[in-house]
Amino acid sequence: VVAVNSGTEALILALTALGIGRGDEVVTVANTFIATVGSIVAVGATPVFADVDATYQMDPDSLNAAITRRTKAIMPVYLGGMPPDMRQIMALAGRHGLLVIEDAAQAIGASFDGQPAGTFGHASAFSLHPLKPLLVWGDGGAVSFASQQAADWLRMYRDHGRSDRDTVMMFGINARMNTCMAVVALHGMAEVTVAIKRRQEIAERLDAGLIGLGGVTVPPRDPRRVSAWRSYVIEVDDRPRLQAWLAQREIDSLVHYPVPIHKQPAWTTAISLPVTEAQARR
């Protein structure tokens, strides 16, 4: 695991370290923060979208349909800290000879079928932004690799390509984690398991109260998926009315994300992702 200066940079550096660039397609999802897709564009590759399932995660059938001869990698996203079906995604990647970069920005502490988030793919990116379960006092991130060679390369590349203070082995960049942020992260690592357990307890209470309530859809719960609960997400028939009711009682609520990336002004190709679009409205 290599510490870097943000979760966005973690995604860009993971792609860079695995040699993904111009002419390559990377399949991901549109119901995510812009950094997911922005990182793909930043390395010169082309984003391709798969639709999602009822759990808001990448749908393996849609993923399979999105793969072309130009596909180089798959970037599944742990939206809200909830794992996608990483077993099926890894099986598809293996069948097509594709790289997998996990966007685990929101998923420190999550797991699928007993295996921790960030340990499935060839590389994984984490965010330590203050809104994440493991946080620093500003921006921070980390990249984990299955390959020791890739990790060694990134340790030099993020520090101007230096192997020591005065020896430049390659031309790199400055993407180091700020030292003060690293101190905060190390402190938080001692407590993050307790914090995530508390989030899981709260999510269980919310499930108990909301499942079966009229006008509310709680996504199906798969016992193989353990979320980090960066966000607790539901769908409702009348979102504005519920948000107003909550606000009157000083209960905060937000929509993550109201406009999927394929509907943003920056995206210029007309495509249809019916499940993603229906969920975004609810």
GROMACS .gro file of C-alpha atoms in nm:
model
  282
    1VAL     CA    1   0.000   0.000   0.000
    2VAL     CA    2   0.141   0.337  -0.109
    3ALA     CA    3   0.020   0.663   0.048
    4VAL     CA    4  -0.057   0.950  -0.195
    5ASN     CA    5  -0.205   1.298  -0.175
    6SER     CA    6  -0.572   1.228  -0.260
    7GLY     CA    7  -0.820   0.960  -0.355
    8THR     CA    8  -0.841   1.108  -0.705
    9GLU     CA    9  -0.465   1.086  -0.748
   10ALA     CA   10  -0.482   0.730  -0.616
   11LEU     CA   11  -0.712   0.635  -0.905
   12ILE     CA   12  -0.496   0.814  -1.164
   13LEU     CA   13  -0.175   0.658  -1.032
   14ALA     CA   14  -0.326   0.309  -1.015
   15LEU     CA   15  -0.423   0.336  -1.383
   16THR     CA   16  -0.084   0.482  -1.474
   17ALA     CA   17   0.111   0.213  -1.290
   18LEU     CA   18  -0.077  -0.058  -1.479
   19GLY     CA   19  -0.004   0.102  -1.815
   20ILE     CA   20  -0.358   0.208  -1.904
   21GLY     CA   21  -0.375   0.502  -2.143
   22ARG     CA   22  -0.469   0.630  -2.486
   23GLY     CA   23  -0.669   0.384  -2.697
   24ASP     CA   24  -0.777   0.176  -2.396
   25GLU     CA   25  -1.134   0.144  -2.271
   26VAL     CA   26  -1.213   0.115  -1.900
   27VAL     CA   27  -1.559  -0.006  -1.796
   28THR     CA   28  -1.704   0.157  -1.487
   29VAL     CA   29  -2.038   0.294  -1.359
   30ALA     CA   30  -2.209   0.634  -1.387
   31ASN     CA   31  -2.361   0.657  -1.035
   32THR     CA   32  -2.035   0.764  -0.876
   33PHE     CA   33  -1.833   1.070  -0.784
   34ILE     CA   34  -1.675   1.240  -1.087
   35ALA     CA   35  -1.323   1.135  -0.978
   36THR     CA   36  -1.390   0.779  -1.094
   37VAL     CA   37  -1.447   0.879  -1.454
   38GLY     CA   38  -1.218   1.181  -1.441
   39SER     CA   39  -0.923   0.958  -1.356
   40ILE     CA   40  -0.985   0.743  -1.663
   41VAL     CA   41  -0.998   1.053  -1.884
   42ALA     CA   42  -0.687   1.195  -1.713
   43VAL     CA   43  -0.469   0.905  -1.832
   44GLY     CA   44  -0.605   0.935  -2.187
   45ALA     CA   45  -0.828   0.626  -2.174
   46THR     CA   46  -1.198   0.610  -2.267
   47PRO     CA   47  -1.467   0.548  -2.003
   48VAL     CA   48  -1.742   0.298  -2.091
   49PHE     CA   49  -2.043   0.260  -1.863
   50ALA     CA   50  -2.211  -0.052  -1.732
   51ASP     CA   51  -2.548  -0.025  -1.560
   52VAL     CA   52  -2.601  -0.114  -1.194
   53ASP     CA   53  -2.814  -0.363  -1.001
   54ALA     CA   54  -3.066  -0.319  -0.719
   55THR     CA   55  -2.780  -0.275  -0.467
   56TYR     CA   56  -2.652   0.030  -0.665
   57GLN     CA   57  -2.339  -0.162  -0.763
   58MET     CA   58  -2.200  -0.265  -1.103
   59ASP     CA   59  -2.425  -0.522  -1.270
   60PRO     CA   60  -2.214  -0.816  -1.398
   61ASP     CA   61  -2.448  -0.884  -1.694
   62SER     CA   62  -2.430  -0.521  -1.807
   63LEU     CA   63  -2.054  -0.528  -1.754
   64ASN     CA   64  -2.021  -0.832  -1.977
   65ALA     CA   65  -2.218  -0.656  -2.252
   66ALA     CA   66  -1.997  -0.345  -2.227
   67ILE     CA   67  -1.669  -0.528  -2.288
   68THR     CA   68  -1.518  -0.481  -2.636
   69ARG     CA   69  -1.187  -0.567  -2.802
   70ARG     CA   70  -1.056  -0.227  -2.684
   71THR     CA   71  -1.140  -0.290  -2.318
   72LYS     CA   72  -0.825  -0.294  -2.106
   73ALA     CA   73  -0.964  -0.273  -1.755
   74ILE     CA   74  -1.269  -0.278  -1.529
   75MET     CA   75  -1.313  -0.021  -1.250
   76PRO     CA   76  -1.589  -0.131  -1.010
   77VAL     CA   77  -1.698   0.122  -0.746
   78TYR     CA   78  -1.791   0.049  -0.385
   79LEU     CA   79  -2.069   0.309  -0.376
   80GLY     CA   80  -2.139   0.416  -0.018
   81GLY     CA   81  -1.885   0.159   0.100
   82MET     CA   82  -2.097  -0.136  -0.020
   83PRO     CA   83  -1.909  -0.402  -0.224
   84PRO     CA   84  -2.016  -0.499  -0.575
   85ASP     CA   85  -2.019  -0.870  -0.663
   86MET     CA   86  -1.640  -0.894  -0.687
   87ARG     CA   87  -1.644  -1.271  -0.747
   88GLN     CA   88  -1.841  -1.234  -1.069
   89ILE     CA   89  -1.646  -0.925  -1.175
   90MET     CA   90  -1.311  -1.100  -1.125
   91ALA     CA   91  -1.437  -1.406  -1.312
   92LEU     CA   92  -1.536  -1.188  -1.609
   93ALA     CA   93  -1.201  -1.009  -1.597
   94GLY     CA   94  -1.017  -1.339  -1.599
   95ARG     CA   95  -1.225  -1.471  -1.888
   96HIS     CA   96  -1.144  -1.164  -2.100
   97GLY     CA   97  -0.788  -1.107  -1.979
   98LEU     CA   98  -0.866  -0.767  -1.824
   99LEU     CA   99  -0.709  -0.567  -1.544
  100VAL     CA  100  -0.925  -0.471  -1.243
  101ILE     CA  101  -0.880  -0.145  -1.052
  102GLU     CA  102  -1.109  -0.126  -0.750
  103ASP     CA  103  -1.244   0.222  -0.675
  104ALA     CA  104  -1.256   0.150  -0.304
  105ALA     CA  105  -1.245   0.520  -0.213
  106GLN     CA  106  -1.541   0.481   0.025
  107ALA     CA  107  -1.473   0.123   0.129
  108ILE     CA  108  -1.201   0.095   0.392
  109GLY     CA  109  -1.341  -0.172   0.624
  110ALA     CA  110  -1.577  -0.330   0.369
  111SER     CA  111  -1.555  -0.691   0.250
  112PHE     CA  112  -1.716  -0.934   0.008
  113ASP     CA  113  -1.753  -1.299   0.103
  114GLY     CA  114  -1.501  -1.247   0.385
  115GLN     CA  115  -1.235  -1.086   0.164
  116PRO     CA  116  -1.149  -0.720   0.230
  117ALA     CA  117  -1.221  -0.447  -0.023
  118GLY     CA  118  -0.908  -0.360  -0.215
  119THR     CA  119  -0.766  -0.713  -0.222
  120PHE     CA  120  -0.942  -0.849  -0.530
  121GLY     CA  121  -0.802  -0.649  -0.821
  122HIS     CA  122  -0.463  -0.574  -0.969
  123ALA     CA  123  -0.478  -0.234  -0.797
  124SER     CA  124  -0.713  -0.049  -0.564
  125ALA     CA  125  -0.759   0.317  -0.476
  126PHE     CA  126  -0.866   0.451  -0.137
  127SER     CA  127  -0.964   0.798  -0.021
  128LEU     CA  128  -0.885   0.940   0.322
  129HIS     CA  129  -1.096   1.255   0.273
  130PRO     CA  130  -1.267   1.377   0.594
  131LEU     CA  131  -1.600   1.224   0.481
  132LYS     CA  132  -1.453   0.872   0.476
  133PRO     CA  133  -1.444   0.615   0.761
  134LEU     CA  134  -1.063   0.642   0.780
  135LEU     CA  135  -0.985   1.010   0.739
  136VAL     CA  136  -0.722   1.280   0.747
  137TRP     CA  137  -0.763   1.657   0.801
  138GLY     CA  138  -0.767   1.741   0.431
  139ASP     CA  139  -0.701   1.533   0.123
  140GLY     CA  140  -0.523   1.201   0.129
  141GLY     CA  141  -0.536   0.866  -0.044
  142ALA     CA  142  -0.363   0.535  -0.094
  143VAL     CA  143  -0.306   0.278  -0.367
  144SER     CA  144  -0.270  -0.094  -0.305
  145PHE     CA  145  -0.122  -0.332  -0.559
  146ALA     CA  146  -0.116  -0.707  -0.608
  147SER     CA  147   0.227  -0.657  -0.767
  148GLN     CA  148   0.526  -0.558  -0.553
  149GLN     CA  149   0.692  -0.425  -0.869
  150ALA     CA  150   0.405  -0.183  -0.932
  151ALA     CA  151   0.414  -0.064  -0.570
  152ASP     CA  152   0.791  -0.006  -0.585
  153TRP     CA  153   0.748   0.190  -0.909
  154LEU     CA  154   0.480   0.413  -0.755
  155ARG     CA  155   0.685   0.484  -0.442
  156MET     CA  156   0.949   0.639  -0.665
  157TYR     CA  157   0.714   0.799  -0.920
  158ARG     CA  158   0.510   0.983  -0.651
  159ASP     CA  159   0.838   1.134  -0.518
  160HIS     CA  160   0.982   1.286  -0.838
  161GLY     CA  161   1.114   0.946  -0.948
  162ARG     CA  162   1.381   0.941  -0.678
  163SER     CA  163   1.524   0.633  -0.510
  164ASP     CA  164   1.686   0.857  -0.247
  165ARG     CA  165   1.730   1.230  -0.192
  166ASP     CA  166   1.978   1.281  -0.476
  167THR     CA  167   1.921   0.994  -0.719
  168VAL     CA  168   1.653   1.032  -0.989
  169MET     CA  169   1.570   0.693  -1.143
  170MET     CA  170   1.286   0.827  -1.366
  171PHE     CA  171   1.099   1.152  -1.425
  172GLY     CA  172   0.809   1.145  -1.181
  173ILE     CA  173   0.571   1.381  -1.001
  174ASN     CA  174   0.505   1.502  -0.648
  175ALA     CA  175   0.205   1.304  -0.524
  176ARG     CA  176   0.328   1.225  -0.175
  177MET     CA  177   0.090   1.233   0.119
  178ASN     CA  178   0.149   1.540   0.334
  179THR     CA  179   0.344   1.439   0.646
  180CYS     CA  180   0.088   1.590   0.885
  181MET     CA  181  -0.191   1.400   0.706
  182ALA     CA  182   0.011   1.079   0.741
  183VAL     CA  183   0.032   1.131   1.118
  184VAL     CA  184  -0.346   1.174   1.133
  185ALA     CA  185  -0.400   0.863   0.919
  186LEU     CA  186  -0.176   0.650   1.140
  187HIS     CA  187  -0.366   0.770   1.446
  188GLY     CA  188  -0.700   0.692   1.281
  189MET     CA  189  -0.594   0.343   1.178
  190ALA     CA  190  -0.592   0.243   1.545
  191GLU     CA  191  -0.960   0.338   1.578
  192VAL     CA  192  -1.114   0.278   1.235
  193THR     CA  193  -1.238  -0.075   1.312
  194VAL     CA  194  -1.438   0.054   1.608
  195ALA     CA  195  -1.578   0.341   1.399
  196ILE     CA  196  -1.690   0.108   1.121
  197LYS     CA  197  -1.851  -0.133   1.369
  198ARG     CA  198  -2.054   0.162   1.504
  199ARG     CA  199  -2.162   0.256   1.150
  200GLN     CA  200  -2.273  -0.106   1.095
  201GLU     CA  201  -2.480  -0.101   1.414
  202ILE     CA  202  -2.654   0.220   1.303
  203ALA     CA  203  -2.723   0.076   0.956
  204GLU     CA  204  -2.882  -0.233   1.112
  205ARG     CA  205  -3.113  -0.011   1.319
  206LEU     CA  206  -3.210   0.190   1.011
  207ASP     CA  207  -3.279  -0.130   0.818
  208ALA     CA  208  -3.500  -0.260   1.098
  209GLY     CA  209  -3.707   0.058   1.095
  210LEU     CA  210  -3.727   0.118   0.719
  211ILE     CA  211  -3.762  -0.224   0.556
  212GLY     CA  212  -4.129  -0.273   0.473
  213LEU     CA  213  -4.221   0.093   0.523
  214GLY     CA  214  -4.455   0.223   0.252
  215GLY     CA  215  -4.295   0.450  -0.008
  216VAL     CA  216  -3.944   0.342   0.088
  217THR     CA  217  -3.716   0.096  -0.094
  218VAL     CA  218  -3.419  -0.041   0.099
  219PRO     CA  219  -3.180  -0.222  -0.137
  220PRO     CA  220  -3.161  -0.600  -0.098
  221ARG     CA  221  -2.911  -0.714   0.162
  222ASP     CA  222  -2.663  -0.981   0.053
  223PRO     CA  223  -2.500  -1.152   0.355
  224ARG     CA  224  -2.175  -1.180   0.157
  225ARG     CA  225  -2.148  -0.801   0.139
  226VAL     CA  226  -2.019  -0.614   0.445
  227SER     CA  227  -2.034  -0.239   0.391
  228ALA     CA  228  -1.811   0.027   0.540
  229TRP     CA  229  -2.130   0.243   0.547
  230ARG     CA  230  -1.970   0.561   0.425
  231SER     CA  231  -2.332   0.637   0.327
  232TYR     CA  232  -2.666   0.478   0.410
  233VAL     CA  233  -2.873   0.492   0.091
  234ILE     CA  234  -3.244   0.427   0.029
  235GLU     CA  235  -3.494   0.509  -0.246
  236VAL     CA  236  -3.822   0.690  -0.180
  237ASP     CA  237  -4.133   0.770  -0.380
  238ASP     CA  238  -4.137   1.139  -0.281
  239ARG     CA  239  -3.783   1.249  -0.212
  240PRO     CA  240  -3.844   1.628  -0.173
  241ARG     CA  241  -4.126   1.569   0.077
  242LEU     CA  242  -3.916   1.331   0.286
  243GLN     CA  243  -3.615   1.565   0.284
  244ALA     CA  244  -3.836   1.855   0.399
  245TRP     CA  245  -3.984   1.637   0.678
  246LEU     CA  246  -3.635   1.536   0.792
  247ALA     CA  247  -3.506   1.896   0.778
  248GLN     CA  248  -3.789   2.010   1.006
  249ARG     CA  249  -3.655   1.763   1.261
  250GLU     CA  250  -3.292   1.869   1.210
  251ILE     CA  251  -3.201   1.540   1.043
  252ASP     CA  252  -2.961   1.588   0.753
  253SER     CA  253  -3.002   1.405   0.424
  254LEU     CA  254  -2.825   1.434   0.090
  255VAL     CA  255  -2.853   1.291  -0.261
  256HIS     CA  256  -2.539   1.112  -0.384
  257TYR     CA  257  -2.548   1.166  -0.676
  258PRO     CA  258  -2.850   1.348  -0.827
  259VAL     CA  259  -2.710   1.358  -1.183
  260PRO     CA  260  -2.532   1.045  -1.311
  261ILE     CA  261  -2.210   1.117  -1.498
  262HIS     CA  262  -2.351   1.016  -1.836
  263LYS     CA  263  -2.608   1.297  -1.794
  264GLN     CA  264  -2.352   1.564  -1.701
  265PRO     CA  265  -2.261   1.843  -1.950
  266ALA     CA  266  -1.907   1.704  -1.971
  267TRP     CA  267  -2.038   1.379  -2.123
  268THR     CA  268  -2.134   1.436  -2.486
  269THR     CA  269  -2.249   1.091  -2.604
  270ALA     CA  270  -2.614   0.989  -2.564
  271ILE     CA  271  -2.638   0.654  -2.387
  272SER     CA  272  -2.909   0.482  -2.183
  273LEU     CA  273  -2.854   0.334  -1.836
  274PRO     CA  274  -3.213   0.271  -1.727
  275VAL     CA  275  -3.147   0.134  -1.378
  276THR     CA  276  -2.895   0.405  -1.294
  277GLU     CA  277  -3.135   0.674  -1.417
  278ALA     CA  278  -3.437   0.535  -1.229
  279GLN     CA  279  -3.240   0.512  -0.904
  280ALA     CA  280  -3.103   0.866  -0.943
  281ARG     CA  281  -3.460   0.999  -0.956
  282ARG     CA  282  -3.550   0.815  -0.635
   0.00000   0.00000   0.00000
